[in-house]
Each structure stands twice: as structure tokens, then as C-alpha cells.
């Protein structure tokens, strides 16, 4: 089996509990499987998001560099579209059968969604802490270091505001994270809970208890030797792990400093932090020794250095590895009496417990041990049998083999990668004959609609939320001339602010002048499509009523020249509508494009929006042969000099659309938002796409809620059943190779 493991850190770069456990599990699974690990490092000396591959003892490893930017925002803590793209690339490369996640901090919580909805992979998740529901991970308030009750919006907002030192931190951001995590959890098939504490917490947070399996951590017991009492005359207490506040190291030092008698304290862990350095400066001495960080390969040396392990954490630890490592060596342990720690130790039987956060009680228990060292000999070996990593891996394999890998009908992204905003549906300076809105045949409908411009705040709200989920591009108005939108310049600035691209379709008239707009656009444009239906003015102007063809071509030429001068890498497309009137002009459009440096010529077959267009349709017995002949000539002219799109011969005798060999290129990828804030799922004419139903409005439904909602998912599942889908010109042939 090909197993892809995801973890936020991995030895030797990170040596905390979840990382060490993942390392051991990966190596055990690799004995009989192909194992791949995708993890993150933090190195400011190499480029951000740079990936490197290595192989260690049969485990294939790819690490990606990701460090927190100086201007980090709340979203950066759990979302990262760059990491999403890197994960997609790795999945395509290794083709795993299952994905097993250890932690997503510093990576992206969209990884389970991508694995499930885009690749159809079974997703497993080992719970190491509270991070999926608590943005700090440990369910503790750093203001007073008190354990929090179950997370809620008000509580988490206060905590985040304190953490980011921002009084204006919005509860909306916590709501968005909570909603997103719910969608993430929906895409996880199985949770492994190493403690009943976390098992119950996830159930209390609404996770289906049938998806959660209690599964203790496994250990490489052959690498841990049974503790032998040394010739030391003193009692040596030991701490091993991360030197951070929630681990309670300050509590331990304070308590031990008051213990009398023949005893010492050794502390193993990296003190290279303000907290660690302060502790070392305050407590280093003959009786308290800071040993520094250690590699897990040196675990035995660490265990041999003390007689009693102390785990003084002030948060509800999951199932600390250090406790079970000490138990495997039959070293007595003294731990806080809450959470997963209390599950592993029974006071006075196989160890000792003290009241969480109470330094006096901890001092009392240590003093009792120093004064009565024989109590250590009276302890029985741990009642809870320490599990082997072999048993752990076998249980994982059992669950892996029960899972089913599927091929999704559509690769449904965590959020749309592109959104079309119908910014100004009633503003256009032309009356093109094929337009469903502004043609002379359809103007009577326009007068009845009374549509307003889209409020710019609607666009801001959607972009600001979705850009962190993978939104890469926007399209302003497909109805009307987008440059006439009152807030078009603000739209350009919005793209610059969030680093997203604009895909623009314009008629090339450039209100305010081509000189005013071109350089502004080139900063944000991915592709600009200039609508044109002939180089011959007579033909073009008979279709695009109101256009000045010579001025239009001059504007396009100016845009192309400045693009070339600025060495801009965006693309330029000439876009036309295939109809009887301009059939013989298509060759001229392609020749002009080649001569002037256009990248692509794209066209679409006419969508009949009025009876007068019937003779223009090329999908008829009379006109299809004419189209096929012109299509062949156009391809010959292009001959690798320019890209053509949709220049495909028609076969009217072909079988009617069959979902098994065609697909919609938009479902699960793109979204349309009407001028009034309502969501649409298709690019077909406005009145037609409304026939698909009501998918909600941004006023009452967030874009992610719509995108992940039952109605949209049901539409994806049943695509092709509607008559509009069956006759759609945009459908694509599936690749059968």
C-alpha cells in the first residue's frame, strides 16, 4: 500500500511528541509498505515554499519551507493556498492509496478536503491536541493560564484579540474558521484518539463518534531498556520535552527549589526561547541542571539520567509520549492529575499525581519521595500496558484496508479558484446582436429588469474571505462592459492588495481612453479577452452594433505594444462568437492576431437568445459543413503560430450527450455572483442559469457555506440531468487515457 503521511514537523528538525511518534509510525509502516512523508520546515535562509526530497531508512520524505511572515494574519495560522498547491503536486507524484494526517498547523487545513474531494482518497487523522477547534491548540487562556471550557465564538475571539494584540479582532474570523473546520472534518474518514480525553472532546464538538477510534500511541520498546537503580545516593527528578509555559516547567522549578534533602532536578529540552532562558537564568545551579535539547535517538541516555519523571503540564495533555517512554523503562512518574496524563498514571499504584497547576502539592509529592525513597520500590509496573509501535501500525493498516478509494465525478476544490462578479449588468456602450441583454431584440427585457450595479462591499467581503482558501482570479461582469463599472478602479486595487489576478473580457472601446487603463490593467491581468467579430469593419460593426472597428483595433494594438515594452507576461486573446455572419472573417481574425502578437483566438458557438438569430446558428445540417470547412482552414493558418480554442469540427450525427464521456469544466472550480449577491453555478445566460435553482445569497449564506452546501453537492452529483446541461456548448470530452 502507498501511504502518504502529513505532519507539521518531522525529526531531526522537530522532536516534540507528535513528530517523534509520526517518525516511529512511518518507519514501522515502511517495513511492508511504500511510505511518503510530507512535512514543513522553517528556514529563513532558503526560499519560502522551496521543497526538497530525501529518503531515510526506506521512508520517502518531502519537506516544504514555510515560516510565518512578519505581517502574519489570523488566516495564516490555518490556511495556505501555496501549501495546498504543493500538496496537490505531491499527491499527483506519489499516487497514494491513503492519506494519514498527524497535524496541520503551519501547513493548511484544506489538505483533507483536497485529498477527499479532488483525489477521492481515504483520509485518516491522529488527534494530538485541541488545535482543530482551538486556534492555540492547547485549550488554555494565555491571559491567566486557566483551562478553557468548550470553545465558543466569544471566548475564542477574546483569546485571539489578546494573542494578536488587536482590540478590533473580528468574531467573524473565528466564525469562518469554525465553519471551515467543520467542512474539513467532514472529509476525514477516521480519527485515531490516543486518549479518552481527546476522544470525548471531539465527540462533544460534534464529530461523529463512529468515526473516532481510541488508539494509544505505539512505541519502539526494543529501544528502551528497563530502568536499573543507579548508585546515586540522591533522588534525581527529571523533565524531558518542550520548554514552554504550558508544559509547566516554571511550576516544577518553583516547587523543586523548595524541596529539602538529597535530591537534584535535570531538565532536558531546548531553552532557546525567552521563557527557557529566563528559567535557566533564575534556577540554574547545583541542584537544578538544564541539559539542553536532545535527539530521540538518545532517549535511553536521557532516561538513565533520572529516577523519577515529572510531567507538570498545566493544560489537558493528550497522552504525553514521555510518560509512556518512562513507563516502558519502568521509571516512576509524577504527573498532573487531569486529562490524558491522569489516564496513564494511577496515584500511589504505578506512579503519583498532583493537583494540576498547584506548585505546593507538587512540592509535597516530591518531598515525600525524597523523604521516603522506598515508596518508589513499592510501585507496581504500569497497569496500562505500553503499546508497541508494531501493534499500533497493524491497527492503522486494519483501518486503511477497510477504507475505499474512489474517483470523484468532479475535483471539487475547497473553494472556487475563480469567481465571476456580475458588476454592471445594465451598463454597456454597444448593442451586439447576439447579446442576451443589450441586443435590439432583447432590450425590452432589460427595461423590465431594473438591475443595479453590484455593491463593491460584496466583492470585498467575498475576496477577503476566499483569497485565503485558494481564490486566484476574478472576472468582472460578463454582461455589459466591465470598464463602465463605477468601482472598476477599486476592483483593480483590490486585486493588487490581495495578489489575485483579473481575467477581463472587454469590447476594446476603453472608456476614459486606452492610455489611461492599459498600464493599470497590466499590473493585475492574467488574460484580457477582446471581443471582436471581424477585421472587416462592415462585418464587425453589423454584429457589434456601435463599435468603431478601426479605433478598436488601434486600442488593441496599443495594449499589445505596451505589454511588449513592459515585458509583461499576461496573455491577450481575441474572442469571437461563431455565427454565419462572420464565418469567413475568422481566418482574417487569426491572421491579424498572428501579425500583431496576440496569444490566442477563442470562440464560442452562438447561444440563441432570440428568434432572429436562428439563421446564424452553425449547429444545423445546412451550416455545419460550412463551419467544418472554415474550421479546417483556420487550423491550417494557425499552424502552431497561435493557440486556437474551440475550433473543433461539428458532427451532428454524434450520439446525444452522455455523462460518462463528457464533463462540465466549471463545477467544483468556479462560481458566479449576481449583481444582487445571489450565487449562480454556471456561465450560461443569466435567465437560463436561474433555472438551476436558488443557491442562496451572500446576505444570508457565506460563500464557503454555499460551496460546501448540500444543494451544490447534490447538483454536482447529478450533473447532466437538466436540459440546459444536455445542450450546453461548454461541456468537455473526458480524457480516456
PDB file of N, CA, C and O in Angstrom, residues 6 78 168 170 275 288 294 360 407 421 425 460 466 475 502 522 681 709:
ATOM      1  N   UNK A   6       1.092  13.140   6.603  1.00  0.00           N
ATOM      2  CA  UNK A   6       1.229  14.597   6.668  1.00  0.00           C
ATOM      3  C   UNK A   6       1.473  15.002   8.114  1.00  0.00           C
ATOM      4  O   UNK A   6       0.733  14.603   9.009  1.00  0.00           O
ATOM      5  N   UNK A  78      -3.898  28.815   9.748  1.00  0.00           N
ATOM      6  CA  UNK A  78      -4.506  27.538   9.371  1.00  0.00           C
ATOM      7  C   UNK A  78      -4.790  27.378   7.875  1.00  0.00           C
ATOM      8  O   UNK A  78      -5.165  26.293   7.430  1.00  0.00           O
ATOM      9  N   UNK A 168      -9.538  45.235  17.783  1.00  0.00           N
ATOM     10  CA  UNK A 168     -10.564  45.195  16.739  1.00  0.00           C
ATOM     11  C   UNK A 168     -10.668  43.822  16.075  1.00  0.00           C
ATOM     12  O   UNK A 168     -11.265  43.685  15.005  1.00  0.00           O
ATOM     13  N   UNK A 170     -11.988  40.564  14.799  1.00  0.00           N
ATOM     14  CA  UNK A 170     -13.394  40.321  14.493  1.00  0.00           C
ATOM     15  C   UNK A 170     -13.824  38.901  14.836  1.00  0.00           C
ATOM     16  O   UNK A 170     -13.129  37.933  14.518  1.00  0.00           O
ATOM     17  N   UNK A 275      11.244  32.321  27.445  1.00  0.00           N
ATOM     18  CA  UNK A 275      10.770  31.557  28.607  1.00  0.00           C
ATOM     19  C   UNK A 275      11.881  30.644  29.133  1.00  0.00           C
ATOM     20  O   UNK A 275      12.163  30.613  30.338  1.00  0.00           O
ATOM     21  N   UNK A 288      19.642  22.211  40.226  1.00  0.00           N
ATOM     22  CA  UNK A 288      18.810  22.222  39.015  1.00  0.00           C
ATOM     23  C   UNK A 288      19.727  22.415  37.818  1.00  0.00           C
ATOM     24  O   UNK A 288      20.452  23.410  37.726  1.00  0.00           O
ATOM     25  N   UNK A 294      17.697  17.349  23.002  1.00  0.00           N
ATOM     26  CA  UNK A 294      18.229  16.014  22.722  1.00  0.00           C
ATOM     27  C   UNK A 294      17.497  15.416  21.526  1.00  0.00           C
ATOM     28  O   UNK A 294      16.349  15.767  21.228  1.00  0.00           O
ATOM     29  N   UNK A 360       2.441  23.864  45.318  1.00  0.00           N
ATOM     30  CA  UNK A 360       2.571  23.364  46.691  1.00  0.00           C
ATOM     31  C   UNK A 360       2.323  21.858  46.751  1.00  0.00           C
ATOM     32  O   UNK A 360       3.033  21.125  47.463  1.00  0.00           O
ATOM     33  N   UNK A 407     -13.064   7.535  -7.243  1.00  0.00           N
ATOM     34  CA  UNK A 407     -12.732   8.568  -8.227  1.00  0.00           C
ATOM     35  C   UNK A 407     -13.864   9.581  -8.238  1.00  0.00           C
ATOM     36  O   UNK A 407     -14.976   9.267  -8.653  1.00  0.00           O
ATOM     37  N   UNK A 421     -17.963  38.128 -11.043  1.00  0.00           N
ATOM     38  CA  UNK A 421     -18.876  39.063 -10.403  1.00  0.00           C
ATOM     39  C   UNK A 421     -19.642  39.827 -11.487  1.00  0.00           C
ATOM     40  O   UNK A 421     -19.023  40.490 -12.329  1.00  0.00           O
ATOM     41  N   UNK A 425     -24.581  44.770 -14.825  1.00  0.00           N
ATOM     42  CA  UNK A 425     -25.337  44.071 -15.877  1.00  0.00           C
ATOM     43  C   UNK A 425     -26.103  44.987 -16.820  1.00  0.00           C
ATOM     44  O   UNK A 425     -26.418  44.583 -17.935  1.00  0.00           O
ATOM     45  N   UNK A 460     -15.614  42.919  -1.975  1.00  0.00           N
ATOM     46  CA  UNK A 460     -14.575  42.959  -0.945  1.00  0.00           C
ATOM     47  C   UNK A 460     -14.739  41.822   0.056  1.00  0.00           C
ATOM     48  O   UNK A 460     -13.758  41.146   0.416  1.00  0.00           O
ATOM     49  N   UNK A 466     -12.208  34.437   0.632  1.00  0.00           N
ATOM     50  CA  UNK A 466     -11.826  33.288  -0.194  1.00  0.00           C
ATOM     51  C   UNK A 466     -10.382  33.322  -0.678  1.00  0.00           C
ATOM     52  O   UNK A 466      -9.848  32.277  -1.070  1.00  0.00           O
ATOM     53  N   UNK A 475     -13.329  37.599 -12.419  1.00  0.00           N
ATOM     54  CA  UNK A 475     -13.781  38.122 -13.704  1.00  0.00           C
ATOM     55  C   UNK A 475     -14.865  39.151 -13.415  1.00  0.00           C
ATOM     56  O   UNK A 475     -15.883  38.820 -12.812  1.00  0.00           O
ATOM     57  N   UNK A 502      -6.907  39.371 -12.420  1.00  0.00           N
ATOM     58  CA  UNK A 502      -8.171  39.693 -13.072  1.00  0.00           C
ATOM     59  C   UNK A 502      -8.155  39.114 -14.479  1.00  0.00           C
ATOM     60  O   UNK A 502      -7.210  39.307 -15.235  1.00  0.00           O
ATOM     61  N   UNK A 522      -2.329  46.041 -16.722  1.00  0.00           N
ATOM     62  CA  UNK A 522      -1.223  45.098 -16.876  1.00  0.00           C
ATOM     63  C   UNK A 522      -0.629  44.660 -15.535  1.00  0.00           C
ATOM     64  O   UNK A 522       0.000  43.604 -15.446  1.00  0.00           O
ATOM     65  N   UNK A 681     -24.180  29.016 -10.526  1.00  0.00           N
ATOM     66  CA  UNK A 681     -23.198  27.940 -10.680  1.00  0.00           C
ATOM     67  C   UNK A 681     -22.785  27.711 -12.117  1.00  0.00           C
ATOM     68  O   UNK A 681     -22.067  26.752 -12.403  1.00  0.00           O
ATOM     69  N   UNK A 709     -22.355  23.369   0.589  1.00  0.00           N
ATOM     70  CA  UNK A 709     -23.720  23.035   0.971  1.00  0.00           C
ATOM     71  C   UNK A 709     -24.278  21.834   0.235  1.00  0.00           C
ATOM     72  O   UNK A 709     -23.820  21.453  -0.845  1.00  0.00           O
TER      73      UNK A 709
END
